Coordinates of C-alpha atoms and ligand atoms in Angstrom, one line a residue:
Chain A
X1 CA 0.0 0.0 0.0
X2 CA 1.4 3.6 -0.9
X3 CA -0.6 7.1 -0.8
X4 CA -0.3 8.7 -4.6
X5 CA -1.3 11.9 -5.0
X6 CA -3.0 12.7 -8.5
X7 CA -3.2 16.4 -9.4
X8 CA -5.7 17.4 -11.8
X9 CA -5.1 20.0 -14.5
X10 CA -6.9 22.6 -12.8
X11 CA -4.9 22.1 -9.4
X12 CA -7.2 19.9 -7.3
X13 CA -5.4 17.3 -5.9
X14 CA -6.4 13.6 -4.5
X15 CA -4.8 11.4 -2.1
X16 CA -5.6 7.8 -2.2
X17 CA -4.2 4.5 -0.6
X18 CA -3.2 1.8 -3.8
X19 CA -2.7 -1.7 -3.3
X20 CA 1.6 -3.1 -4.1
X21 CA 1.3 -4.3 -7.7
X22 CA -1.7 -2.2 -9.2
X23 CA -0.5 0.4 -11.4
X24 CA -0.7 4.4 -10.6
X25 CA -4.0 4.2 -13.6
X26 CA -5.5 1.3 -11.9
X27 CA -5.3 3.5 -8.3
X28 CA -6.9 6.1 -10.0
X29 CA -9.2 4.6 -12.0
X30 CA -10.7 2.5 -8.6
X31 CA -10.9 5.3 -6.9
X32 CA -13.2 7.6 -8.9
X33 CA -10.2 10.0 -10.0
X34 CA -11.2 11.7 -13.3
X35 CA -8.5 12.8 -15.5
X36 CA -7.3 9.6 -16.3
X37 CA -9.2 7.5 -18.5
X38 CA -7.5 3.9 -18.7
X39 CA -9.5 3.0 -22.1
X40 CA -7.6 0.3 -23.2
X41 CA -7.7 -1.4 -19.4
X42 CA -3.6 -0.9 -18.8
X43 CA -2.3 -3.1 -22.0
X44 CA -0.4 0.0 -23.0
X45 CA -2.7 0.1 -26.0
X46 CA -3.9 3.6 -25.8
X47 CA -2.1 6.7 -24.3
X48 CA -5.4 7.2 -22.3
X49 CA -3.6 7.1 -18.9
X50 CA -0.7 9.8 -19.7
X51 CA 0.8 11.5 -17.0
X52 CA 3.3 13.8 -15.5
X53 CA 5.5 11.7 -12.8
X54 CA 7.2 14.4 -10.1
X55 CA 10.1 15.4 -12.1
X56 CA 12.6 14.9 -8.4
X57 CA 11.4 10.8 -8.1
X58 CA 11.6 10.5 -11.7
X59 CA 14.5 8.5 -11.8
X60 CA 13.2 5.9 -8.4
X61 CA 11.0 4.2 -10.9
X62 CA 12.2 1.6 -13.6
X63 CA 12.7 3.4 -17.0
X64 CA 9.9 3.5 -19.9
X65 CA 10.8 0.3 -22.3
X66 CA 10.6 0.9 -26.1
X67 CA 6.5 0.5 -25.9
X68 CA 5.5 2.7 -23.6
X69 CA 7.8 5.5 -25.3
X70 CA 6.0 4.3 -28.4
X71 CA 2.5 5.0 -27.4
X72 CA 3.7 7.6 -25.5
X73 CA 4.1 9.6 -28.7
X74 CA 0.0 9.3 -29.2
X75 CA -0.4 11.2 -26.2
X76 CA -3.4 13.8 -26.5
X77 CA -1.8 16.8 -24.8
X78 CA 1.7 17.7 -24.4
X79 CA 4.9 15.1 -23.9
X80 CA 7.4 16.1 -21.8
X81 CA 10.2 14.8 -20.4
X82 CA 8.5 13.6 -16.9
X83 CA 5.7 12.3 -19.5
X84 CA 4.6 8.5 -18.5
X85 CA 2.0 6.2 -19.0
X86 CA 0.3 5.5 -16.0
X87 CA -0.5 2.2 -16.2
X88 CA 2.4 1.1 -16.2
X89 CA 3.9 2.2 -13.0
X90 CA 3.5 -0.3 -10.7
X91 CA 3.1 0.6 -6.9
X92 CA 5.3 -0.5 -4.1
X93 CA 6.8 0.5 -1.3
X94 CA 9.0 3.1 -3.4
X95 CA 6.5 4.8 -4.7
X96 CA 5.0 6.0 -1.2
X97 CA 4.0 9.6 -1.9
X98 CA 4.2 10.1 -5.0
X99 CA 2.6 13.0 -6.6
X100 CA 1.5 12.9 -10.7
X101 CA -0.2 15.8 -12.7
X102 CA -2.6 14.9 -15.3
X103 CA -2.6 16.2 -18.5
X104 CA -4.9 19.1 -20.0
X105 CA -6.5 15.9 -21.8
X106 CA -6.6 12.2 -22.3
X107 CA -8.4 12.7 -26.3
Chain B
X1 CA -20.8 -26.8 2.8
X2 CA -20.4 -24.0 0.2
X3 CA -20.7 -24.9 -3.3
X4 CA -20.2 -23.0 -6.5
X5 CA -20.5 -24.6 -9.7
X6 CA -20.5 -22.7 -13.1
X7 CA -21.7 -25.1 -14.9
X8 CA -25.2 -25.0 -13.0
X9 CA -28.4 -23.8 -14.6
X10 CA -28.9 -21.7 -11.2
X11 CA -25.7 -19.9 -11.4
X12 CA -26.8 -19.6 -15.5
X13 CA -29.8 -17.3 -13.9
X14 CA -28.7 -16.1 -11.0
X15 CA -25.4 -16.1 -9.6
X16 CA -25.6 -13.5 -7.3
X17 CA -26.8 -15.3 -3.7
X18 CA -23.3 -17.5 -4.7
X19 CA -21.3 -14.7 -5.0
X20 CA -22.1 -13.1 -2.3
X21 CA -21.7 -15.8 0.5
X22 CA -18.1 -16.7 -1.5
X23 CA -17.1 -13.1 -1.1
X24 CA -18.0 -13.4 2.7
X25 CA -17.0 -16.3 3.7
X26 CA -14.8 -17.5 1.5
X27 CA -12.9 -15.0 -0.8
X28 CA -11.0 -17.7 -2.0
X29 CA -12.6 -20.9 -2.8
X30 CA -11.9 -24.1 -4.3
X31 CA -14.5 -25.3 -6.7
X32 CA -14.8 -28.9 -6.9
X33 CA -17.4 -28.4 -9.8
X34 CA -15.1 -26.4 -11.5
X35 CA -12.0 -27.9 -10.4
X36 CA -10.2 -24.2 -10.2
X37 CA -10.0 -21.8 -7.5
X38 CA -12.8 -19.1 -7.6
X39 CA -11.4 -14.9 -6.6
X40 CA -15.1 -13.2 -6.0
X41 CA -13.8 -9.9 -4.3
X42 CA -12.7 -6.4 -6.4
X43 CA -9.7 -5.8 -4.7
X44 CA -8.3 -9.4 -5.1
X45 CA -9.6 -9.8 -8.6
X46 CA -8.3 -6.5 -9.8
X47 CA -4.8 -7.2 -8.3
X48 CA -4.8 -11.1 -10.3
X49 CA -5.7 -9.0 -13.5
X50 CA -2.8 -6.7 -12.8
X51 CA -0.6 -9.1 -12.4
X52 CA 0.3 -11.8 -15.3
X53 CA 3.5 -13.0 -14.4
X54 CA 1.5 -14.9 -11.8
X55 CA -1.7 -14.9 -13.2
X56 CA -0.6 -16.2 -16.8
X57 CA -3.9 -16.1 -19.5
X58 CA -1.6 -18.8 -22.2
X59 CA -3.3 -21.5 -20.7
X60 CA -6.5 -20.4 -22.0
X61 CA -8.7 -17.5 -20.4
X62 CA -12.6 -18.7 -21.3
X63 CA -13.6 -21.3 -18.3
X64 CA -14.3 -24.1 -20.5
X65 CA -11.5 -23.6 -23.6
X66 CA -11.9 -24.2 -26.5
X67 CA -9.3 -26.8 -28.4
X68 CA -6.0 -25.4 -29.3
X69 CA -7.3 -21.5 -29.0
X70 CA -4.1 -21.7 -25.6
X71 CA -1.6 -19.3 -26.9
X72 CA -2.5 -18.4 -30.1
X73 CA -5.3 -15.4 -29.3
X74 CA -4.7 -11.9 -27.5
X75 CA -7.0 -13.4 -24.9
X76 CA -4.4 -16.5 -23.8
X77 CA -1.1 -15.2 -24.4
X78 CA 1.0 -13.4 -22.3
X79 CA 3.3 -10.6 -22.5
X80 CA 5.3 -9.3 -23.9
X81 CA 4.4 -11.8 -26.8
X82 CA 0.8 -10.6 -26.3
X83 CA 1.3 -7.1 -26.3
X84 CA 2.9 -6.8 -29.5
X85 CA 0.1 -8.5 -31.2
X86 CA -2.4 -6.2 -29.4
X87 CA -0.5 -3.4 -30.8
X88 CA -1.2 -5.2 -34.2
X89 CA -5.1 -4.5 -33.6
X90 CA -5.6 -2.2 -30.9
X91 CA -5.1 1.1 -33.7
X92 CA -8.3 -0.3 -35.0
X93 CA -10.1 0.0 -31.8
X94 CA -9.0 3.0 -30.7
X95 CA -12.0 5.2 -29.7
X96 CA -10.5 8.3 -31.5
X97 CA -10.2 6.0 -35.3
X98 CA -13.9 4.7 -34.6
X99 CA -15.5 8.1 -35.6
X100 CA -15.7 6.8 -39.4
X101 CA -17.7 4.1 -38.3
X102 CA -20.9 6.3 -36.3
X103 CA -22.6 7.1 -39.2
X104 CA -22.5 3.0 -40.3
X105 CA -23.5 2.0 -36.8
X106 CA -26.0 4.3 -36.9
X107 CA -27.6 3.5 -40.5
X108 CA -28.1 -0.1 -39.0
X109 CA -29.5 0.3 -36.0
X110 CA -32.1 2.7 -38.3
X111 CA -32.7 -0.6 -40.2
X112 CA -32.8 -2.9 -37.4
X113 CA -35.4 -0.7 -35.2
X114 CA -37.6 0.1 -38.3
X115 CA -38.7 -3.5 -38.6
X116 CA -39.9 -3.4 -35.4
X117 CA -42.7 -0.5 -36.0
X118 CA -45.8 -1.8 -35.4
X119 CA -45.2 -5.2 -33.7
X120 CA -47.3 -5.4 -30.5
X121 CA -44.9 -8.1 -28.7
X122 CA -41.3 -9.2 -30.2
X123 CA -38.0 -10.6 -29.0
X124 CA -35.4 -8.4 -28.5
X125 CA -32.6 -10.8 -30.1
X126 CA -34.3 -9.9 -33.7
X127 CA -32.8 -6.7 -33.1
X128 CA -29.8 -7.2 -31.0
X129 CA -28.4 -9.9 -33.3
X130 CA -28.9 -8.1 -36.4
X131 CA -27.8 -5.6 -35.3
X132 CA -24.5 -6.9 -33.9
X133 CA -23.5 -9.3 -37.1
X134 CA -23.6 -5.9 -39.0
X135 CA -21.5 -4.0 -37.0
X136 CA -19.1 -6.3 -36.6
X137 CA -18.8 -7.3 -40.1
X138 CA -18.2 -3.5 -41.0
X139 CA -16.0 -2.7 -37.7
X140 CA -13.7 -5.8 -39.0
X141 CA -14.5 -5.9 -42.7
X142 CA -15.7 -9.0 -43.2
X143 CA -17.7 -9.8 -46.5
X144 CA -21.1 -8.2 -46.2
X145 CA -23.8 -7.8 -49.2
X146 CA -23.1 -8.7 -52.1
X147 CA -20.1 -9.9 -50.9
X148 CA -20.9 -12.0 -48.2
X149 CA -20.0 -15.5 -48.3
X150 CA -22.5 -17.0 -45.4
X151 CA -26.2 -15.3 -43.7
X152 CA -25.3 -12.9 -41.0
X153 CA -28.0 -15.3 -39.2
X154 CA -25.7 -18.6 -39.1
X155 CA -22.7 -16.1 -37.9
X156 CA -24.8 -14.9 -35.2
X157 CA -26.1 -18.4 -34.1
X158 CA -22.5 -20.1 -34.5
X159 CA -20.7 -16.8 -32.4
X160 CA -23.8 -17.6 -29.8
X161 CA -22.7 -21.4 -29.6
X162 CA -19.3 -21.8 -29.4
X163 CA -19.5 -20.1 -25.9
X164 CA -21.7 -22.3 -24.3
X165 CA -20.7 -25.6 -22.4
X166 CA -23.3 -28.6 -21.7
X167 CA -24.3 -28.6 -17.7
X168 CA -24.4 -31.9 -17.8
X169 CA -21.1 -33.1 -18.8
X170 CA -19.3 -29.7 -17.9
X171 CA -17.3 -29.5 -21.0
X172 CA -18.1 -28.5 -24.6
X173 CA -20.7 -30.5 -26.4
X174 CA -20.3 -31.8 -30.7
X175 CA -22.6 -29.1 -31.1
X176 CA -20.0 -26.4 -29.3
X177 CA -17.2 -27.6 -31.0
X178 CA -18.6 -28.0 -34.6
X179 CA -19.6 -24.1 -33.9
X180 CA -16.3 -23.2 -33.3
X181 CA -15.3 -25.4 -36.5
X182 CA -17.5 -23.9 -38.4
X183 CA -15.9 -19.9 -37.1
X184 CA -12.5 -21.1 -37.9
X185 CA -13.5 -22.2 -41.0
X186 CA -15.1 -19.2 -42.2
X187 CA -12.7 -16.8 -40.6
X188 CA -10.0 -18.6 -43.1
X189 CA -11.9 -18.1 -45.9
X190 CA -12.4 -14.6 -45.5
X191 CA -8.3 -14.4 -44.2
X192 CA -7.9 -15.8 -48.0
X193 CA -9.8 -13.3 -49.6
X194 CA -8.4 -10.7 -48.0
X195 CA -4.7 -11.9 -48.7
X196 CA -5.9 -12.4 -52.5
X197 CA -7.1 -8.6 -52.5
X198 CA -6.3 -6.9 -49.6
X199 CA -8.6 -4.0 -48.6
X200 CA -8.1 -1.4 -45.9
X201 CA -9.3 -3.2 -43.5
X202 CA -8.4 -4.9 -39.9
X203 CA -8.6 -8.5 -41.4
X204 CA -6.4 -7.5 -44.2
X205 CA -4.1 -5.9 -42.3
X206 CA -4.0 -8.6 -39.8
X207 CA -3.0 -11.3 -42.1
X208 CA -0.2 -9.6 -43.6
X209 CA 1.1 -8.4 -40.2
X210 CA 4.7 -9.3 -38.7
X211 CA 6.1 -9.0 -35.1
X212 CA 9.5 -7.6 -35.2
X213 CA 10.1 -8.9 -38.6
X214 CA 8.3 -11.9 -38.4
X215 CA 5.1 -12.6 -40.2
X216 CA 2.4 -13.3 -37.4
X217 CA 2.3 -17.7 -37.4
X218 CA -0.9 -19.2 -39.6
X219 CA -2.5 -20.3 -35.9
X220 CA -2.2 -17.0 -34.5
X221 CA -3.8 -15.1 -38.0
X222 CA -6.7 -17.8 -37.9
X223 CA -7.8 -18.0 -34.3
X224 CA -7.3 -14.9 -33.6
X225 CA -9.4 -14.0 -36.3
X226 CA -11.9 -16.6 -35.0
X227 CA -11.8 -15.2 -31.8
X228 CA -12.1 -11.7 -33.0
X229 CA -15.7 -12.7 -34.6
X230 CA -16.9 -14.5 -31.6
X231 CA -16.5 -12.3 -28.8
X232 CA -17.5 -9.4 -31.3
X233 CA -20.5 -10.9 -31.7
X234 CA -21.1 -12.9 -29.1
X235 CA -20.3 -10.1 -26.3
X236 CA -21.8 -7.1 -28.0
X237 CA -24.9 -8.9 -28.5
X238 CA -25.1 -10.3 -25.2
X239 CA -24.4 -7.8 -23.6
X240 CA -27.1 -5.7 -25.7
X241 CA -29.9 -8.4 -24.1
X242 CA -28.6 -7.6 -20.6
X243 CA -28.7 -4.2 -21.0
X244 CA -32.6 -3.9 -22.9
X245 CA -33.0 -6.5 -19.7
X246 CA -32.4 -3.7 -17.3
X247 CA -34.4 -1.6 -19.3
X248 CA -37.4 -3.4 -19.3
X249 CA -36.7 -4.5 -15.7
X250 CA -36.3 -0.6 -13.8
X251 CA -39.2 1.3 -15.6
X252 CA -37.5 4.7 -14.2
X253 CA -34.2 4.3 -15.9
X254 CA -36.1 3.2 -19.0
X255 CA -37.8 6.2 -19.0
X256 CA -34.7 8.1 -17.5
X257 CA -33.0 7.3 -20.9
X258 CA -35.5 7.5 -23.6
X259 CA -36.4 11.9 -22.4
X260 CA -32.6 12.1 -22.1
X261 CA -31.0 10.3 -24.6
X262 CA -27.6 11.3 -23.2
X263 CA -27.9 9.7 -20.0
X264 CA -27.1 6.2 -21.5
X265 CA -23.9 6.7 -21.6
X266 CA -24.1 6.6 -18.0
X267 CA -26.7 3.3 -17.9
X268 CA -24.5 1.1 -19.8
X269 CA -21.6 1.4 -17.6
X270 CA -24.4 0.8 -14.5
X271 CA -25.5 -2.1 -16.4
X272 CA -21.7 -3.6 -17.5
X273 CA -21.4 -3.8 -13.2
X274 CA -24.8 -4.5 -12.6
X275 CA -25.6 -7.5 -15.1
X276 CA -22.1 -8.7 -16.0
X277 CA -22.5 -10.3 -19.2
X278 CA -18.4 -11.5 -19.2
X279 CA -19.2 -13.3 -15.7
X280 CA -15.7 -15.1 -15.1
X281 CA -12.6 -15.8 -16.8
X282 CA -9.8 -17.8 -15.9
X283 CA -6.1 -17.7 -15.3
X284 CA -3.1 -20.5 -14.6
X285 CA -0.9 -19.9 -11.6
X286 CA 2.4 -19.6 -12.5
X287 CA 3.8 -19.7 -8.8
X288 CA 2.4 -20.6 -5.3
X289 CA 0.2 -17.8 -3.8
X290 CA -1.2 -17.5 -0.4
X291 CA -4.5 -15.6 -0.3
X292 CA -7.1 -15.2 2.5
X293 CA -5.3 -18.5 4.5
X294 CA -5.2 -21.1 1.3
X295 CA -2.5 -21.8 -0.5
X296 CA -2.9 -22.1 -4.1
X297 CA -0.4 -23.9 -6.1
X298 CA 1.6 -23.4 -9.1
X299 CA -0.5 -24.6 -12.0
X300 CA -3.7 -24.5 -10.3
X301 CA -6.2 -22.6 -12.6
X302 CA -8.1 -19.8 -10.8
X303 CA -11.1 -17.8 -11.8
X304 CA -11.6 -14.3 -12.4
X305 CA -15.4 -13.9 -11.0
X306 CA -15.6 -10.5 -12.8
X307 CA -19.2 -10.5 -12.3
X308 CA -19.1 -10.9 -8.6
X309 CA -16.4 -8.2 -8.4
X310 CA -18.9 -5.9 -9.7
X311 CA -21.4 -6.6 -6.8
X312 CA -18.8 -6.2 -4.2
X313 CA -19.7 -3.8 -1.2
X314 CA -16.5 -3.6 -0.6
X315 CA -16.1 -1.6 -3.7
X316 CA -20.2 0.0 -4.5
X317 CA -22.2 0.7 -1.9
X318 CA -25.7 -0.4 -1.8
X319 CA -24.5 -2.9 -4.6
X320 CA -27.5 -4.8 -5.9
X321 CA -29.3 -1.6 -6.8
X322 CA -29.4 -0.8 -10.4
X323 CA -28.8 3.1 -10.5
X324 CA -27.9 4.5 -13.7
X325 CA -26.3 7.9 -11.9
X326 CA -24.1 5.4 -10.1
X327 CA -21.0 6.1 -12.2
X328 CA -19.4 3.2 -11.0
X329 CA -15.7 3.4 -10.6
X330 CA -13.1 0.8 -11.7
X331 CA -16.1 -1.7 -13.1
X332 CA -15.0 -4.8 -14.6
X333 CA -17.6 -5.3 -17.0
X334 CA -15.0 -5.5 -19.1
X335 CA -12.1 -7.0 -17.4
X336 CA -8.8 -5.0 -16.3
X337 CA -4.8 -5.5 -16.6
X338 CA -3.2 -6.0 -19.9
X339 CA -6.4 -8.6 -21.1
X340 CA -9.2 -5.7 -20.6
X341 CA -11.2 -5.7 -23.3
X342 CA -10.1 -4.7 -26.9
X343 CA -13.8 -4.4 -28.4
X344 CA -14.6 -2.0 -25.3
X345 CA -14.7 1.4 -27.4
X346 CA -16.7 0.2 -29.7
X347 CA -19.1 -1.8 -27.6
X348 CA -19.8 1.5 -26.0
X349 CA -20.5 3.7 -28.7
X350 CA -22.8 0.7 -30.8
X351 CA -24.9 0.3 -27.9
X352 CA -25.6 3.9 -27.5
X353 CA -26.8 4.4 -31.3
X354 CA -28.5 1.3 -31.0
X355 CA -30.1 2.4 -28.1
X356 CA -31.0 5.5 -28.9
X357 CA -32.5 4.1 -32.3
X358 CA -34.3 1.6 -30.9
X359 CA -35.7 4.1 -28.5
X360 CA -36.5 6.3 -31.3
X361 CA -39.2 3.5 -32.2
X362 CA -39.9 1.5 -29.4
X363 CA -39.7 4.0 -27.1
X364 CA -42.1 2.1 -23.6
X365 CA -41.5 -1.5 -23.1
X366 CA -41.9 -4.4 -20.7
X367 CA -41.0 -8.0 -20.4
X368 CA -43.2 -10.2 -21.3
X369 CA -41.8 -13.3 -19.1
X370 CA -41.0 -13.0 -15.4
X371 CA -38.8 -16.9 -16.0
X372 CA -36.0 -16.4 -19.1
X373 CA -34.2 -19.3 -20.5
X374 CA -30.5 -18.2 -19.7
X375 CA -27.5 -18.9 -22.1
X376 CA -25.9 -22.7 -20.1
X377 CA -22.6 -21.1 -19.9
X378 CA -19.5 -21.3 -17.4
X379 CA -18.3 -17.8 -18.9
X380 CA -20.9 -15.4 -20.1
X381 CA -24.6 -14.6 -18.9
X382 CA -27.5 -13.5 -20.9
X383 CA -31.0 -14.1 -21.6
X384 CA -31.4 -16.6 -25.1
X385 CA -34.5 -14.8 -25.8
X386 CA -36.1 -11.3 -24.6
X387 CA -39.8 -11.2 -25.4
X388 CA -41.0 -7.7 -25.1
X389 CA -44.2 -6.3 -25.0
X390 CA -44.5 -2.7 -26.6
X391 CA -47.1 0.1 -24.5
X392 CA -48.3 2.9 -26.3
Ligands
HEM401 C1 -20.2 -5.2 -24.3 C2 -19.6 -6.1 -25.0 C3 -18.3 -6.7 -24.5 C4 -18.0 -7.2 -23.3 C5 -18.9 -7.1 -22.0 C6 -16.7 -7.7 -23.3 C7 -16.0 -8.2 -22.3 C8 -14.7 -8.6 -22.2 C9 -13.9 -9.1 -21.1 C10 -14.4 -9.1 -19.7 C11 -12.6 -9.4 -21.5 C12 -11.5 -9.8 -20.6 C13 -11.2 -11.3 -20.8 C14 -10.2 -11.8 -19.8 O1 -10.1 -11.3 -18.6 O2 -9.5 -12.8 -20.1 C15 -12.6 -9.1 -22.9 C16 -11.5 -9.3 -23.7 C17 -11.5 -9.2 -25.1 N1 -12.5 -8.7 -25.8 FE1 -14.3 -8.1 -25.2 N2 -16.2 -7.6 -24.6 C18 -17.2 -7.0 -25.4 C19 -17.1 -6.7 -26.7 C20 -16.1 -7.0 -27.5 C21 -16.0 -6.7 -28.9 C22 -17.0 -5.9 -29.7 C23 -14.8 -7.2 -29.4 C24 -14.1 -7.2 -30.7 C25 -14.5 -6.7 -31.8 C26 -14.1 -7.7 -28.2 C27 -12.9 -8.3 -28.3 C28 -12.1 -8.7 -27.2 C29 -10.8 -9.3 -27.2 C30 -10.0 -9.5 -28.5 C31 -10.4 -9.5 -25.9 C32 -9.0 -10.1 -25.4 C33 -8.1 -8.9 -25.2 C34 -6.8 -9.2 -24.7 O3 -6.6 -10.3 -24.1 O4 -5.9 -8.4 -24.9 N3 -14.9 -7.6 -27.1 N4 -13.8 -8.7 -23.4
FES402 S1 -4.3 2.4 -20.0 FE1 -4.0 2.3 -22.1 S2 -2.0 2.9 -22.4 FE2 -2.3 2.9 -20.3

């Protein structure tokens, strides 16, 4: 269990508890947080679950592989650097705390 | 003694009483029916979903599997092997490339609703089934019209049939498996058209795919394909009964949704918790896990009782209430993890132009039946037939 903190584009930010091994989309998604939408169920199929991971803890959490930066590039709104697909960031103990921002929109 | 057995005409209509005295006392259950392990709770079922290195799909994912289908679909393969071929397909489904196809959708559910004007009592499956071949056959390009190379009806009934497992015996029937003989065989006709003139379209695309340089293997192109048809047509239209079920079942939400057309969005995702129509899946253990004092063991097959999820209290309060401003959260109506649904998009925006069709014409209905004969099968849940009787 970690607490995430999802921050939505206009600034109003959630705390919820997510089980170790569900992914940050999953978390939200469960929990009723809008601003993530998840469409293709976390199969990294869709880009619907884009996110902006705390640029400081960036680098706690294992590197995007060639797929995600792949989809990543269908992203609706802007990519940045700190861009990630949330579903697949997996929560554990590491990731206690974390804060994302979601973007202006999913598409 | 607790019991659940998929395979019984009881859980067939009403599976709900089961579920919720597995989710209480025993979250984790060994079926001796089934001979698997049974997950009835949200939380536990959404963190197998999430998690395939233990909960491996390539051993099959339907309860009662289908011959050689292990391994060769985006249902029963894992990744990474299974992400790459979802890739493949998954464009396709996308809800932002299925704009092109509203105006389509839209023409035949026009069609279908329009031969209902004027009947006094009918059953719903005319529509639903006519409508669903159609779609499908556009949303995947398989031969339609002039084209077409069998009735949409025998497509329907065959999609309907090779989901369904004898109570009795608890496997699949001659009649199941010729069904799904009968899908293979038709899908690899149309792959072969298709590879003699390929079309823009997903089946031509499909069979001429490759994974990192290699072409996708025969068995993948052909069951996939299959597979692709069946829970096209079998899930949309399924889900479709379930859903005009509801309907005729809460008279406010019926008439919630016919005045404002825009609240079905809301109603289907109320009814995809509510009335399930995917009801369980299954996985394989790949390691030992301990869960809720049982150990289960590596190899042991567990299912995925998404339909129980749905009804969890743990997760929706006040949980056997259909309430179409509910907006339930997380539902597994269509699964979760890397296996969620691939058709979900599209089954969304059909049944809302169907719907809203449908509506358009037959706009105050009841059921005719209180007793409906439900579909004998360990997976999926729906009423075979939906008489309805139309009010002025
Ligand atoms: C309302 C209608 C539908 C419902 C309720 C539904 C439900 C589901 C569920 C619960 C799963 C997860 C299976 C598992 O956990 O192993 C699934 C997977 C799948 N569905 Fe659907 N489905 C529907 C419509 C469709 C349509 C229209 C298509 C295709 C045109 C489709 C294609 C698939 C495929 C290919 C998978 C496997 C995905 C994967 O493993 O990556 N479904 N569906
Ligand atoms: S949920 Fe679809 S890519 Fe993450």
């Amino acid at each position: 269990m970690a607490k995430i903190t999802y921050v939505d584009w206009g600034g109003r930010s959630t705390t919820v508890d997510v089980a170790n091994g569900w992914s940050l989309m999953q978390g939200a998604v469960s929990n009723g947080v809008e601003g993530i939408v998840g469409e293709c169920g976390g199969s990294c199929a869709c880009a619907t679950c884009h996110c902006y991971v705390d640029p400081e803890r960036l680098a706690e959490l294992p590197a995007p592989d060639d797929n995600e930066l792949t989809m990543l590039d269908l992203a609706a709104a802007e990519v940045r650097p700190n861009s990630r697909l949330s579903c697949r960031i997996n929560v554990s103990p590491t990731t206690e705390g974390l804060v994302v921002h979601l973007p202006e929109t999913q598409g | 003694m607790l019991h659940f057995d998929p395979y019984s005409p009881a859980v067939d209509a009403d599976p709900f009483p089961y579920y919720k005295r597995l989710r209480d006392e025993a979250p984790c259950f060994w079926s001796e029916e089934a001979q698997m392990w049974v997950l009835s709770r949200y939380a536990d079922i959404v963190s197998a979903g999430q998690d395939w290195r233990t909960y491996s799909s390539a051993s099959g994912n339907l309860m009662t599997e289908l011959p050689n289908r292990a391994g060769a679909t985006l249902g029963t393969t894992d990744p990474p092997r299974h992400d790459r071929l979802r890739a493949l397909v998954q464009y396709a489904f996308m809800k932002r490339n299925l704009e092109g196809l509203a105006e389509p959708i839209r023409a035949i559910a026009k069609r279908a609703a329009e031969d209902l004007r004027g009947e006094t009592t009918f059953d719903f499956k005319d529509f639903s089934a006519k409508f669903t071949v159609r779609v499908l056959m556009a949303a995947l390009g398989l031969p339609s019209g002039e084209e077409a190379i069998v009735d949409e009806d025998t497509v329907r009934e065959k999609a309907v049939l090779m989901v369904q497992s004898d109570p009795r015996t608890r496997s699949k029937g001659p009649e199941h498996l010729a069904a799904f003989e009968w899908m293979r065989d038709y899908a690899a006709k149309v792959i072969a058209i298709r590879r003699a003139a390929p079309r823009n379209d997903l089946i031509s695309n499909f069979a001429s795919a490759e994974i990192d340089g290699d072409r996708l293997d025969e068995r993948e192109v052909l069951l996939t394909t299959t597979t692709l048809i069946m829970a096209g047509v079998e899930s949309l239209g399924g889900y479709m009964m379930m859903f005009a079920y509801n309907l005729a079942s809460f008279p406010e939400a019926r008439e919630a949704v016919v005045m404002n057309p825009e609240w079905l969005a809301n109603a289907v995702e109320e009814s995809l918790r509510f009335n399930t129509s995917a009801q369980r899946f299954r996985r394989r253990l790949m390691r030992d896990v301990e869960l809720h004092g049982q150990t289960m063991i590596e190899g042991d097959f567990v299912c995925l009782a998404y339909g129980s999820a749905n009804r969890d209290e743990r997760q929706y309060p006040d949980p056997d209430r259909y309430d179409i401003a509910r907006k339930p959260r997380g539902h597994l109506g269509f699964g979760g993890g890397v296996h969620a649904c691939l058709g979900a998009s599209i089954a969304r925006i059909a049944t809302k132009i169907a719907f809203e069709e449908f509506h358009k014409v037959v706009p105050n209905y009841s059921r005719v039946a209180d007793q409906l004969p439900w579909m004998p099968s360990s997976t999926f849940r729906s009423p075979l037939a939906l008489e309805l009787a139309v009010h002025s």
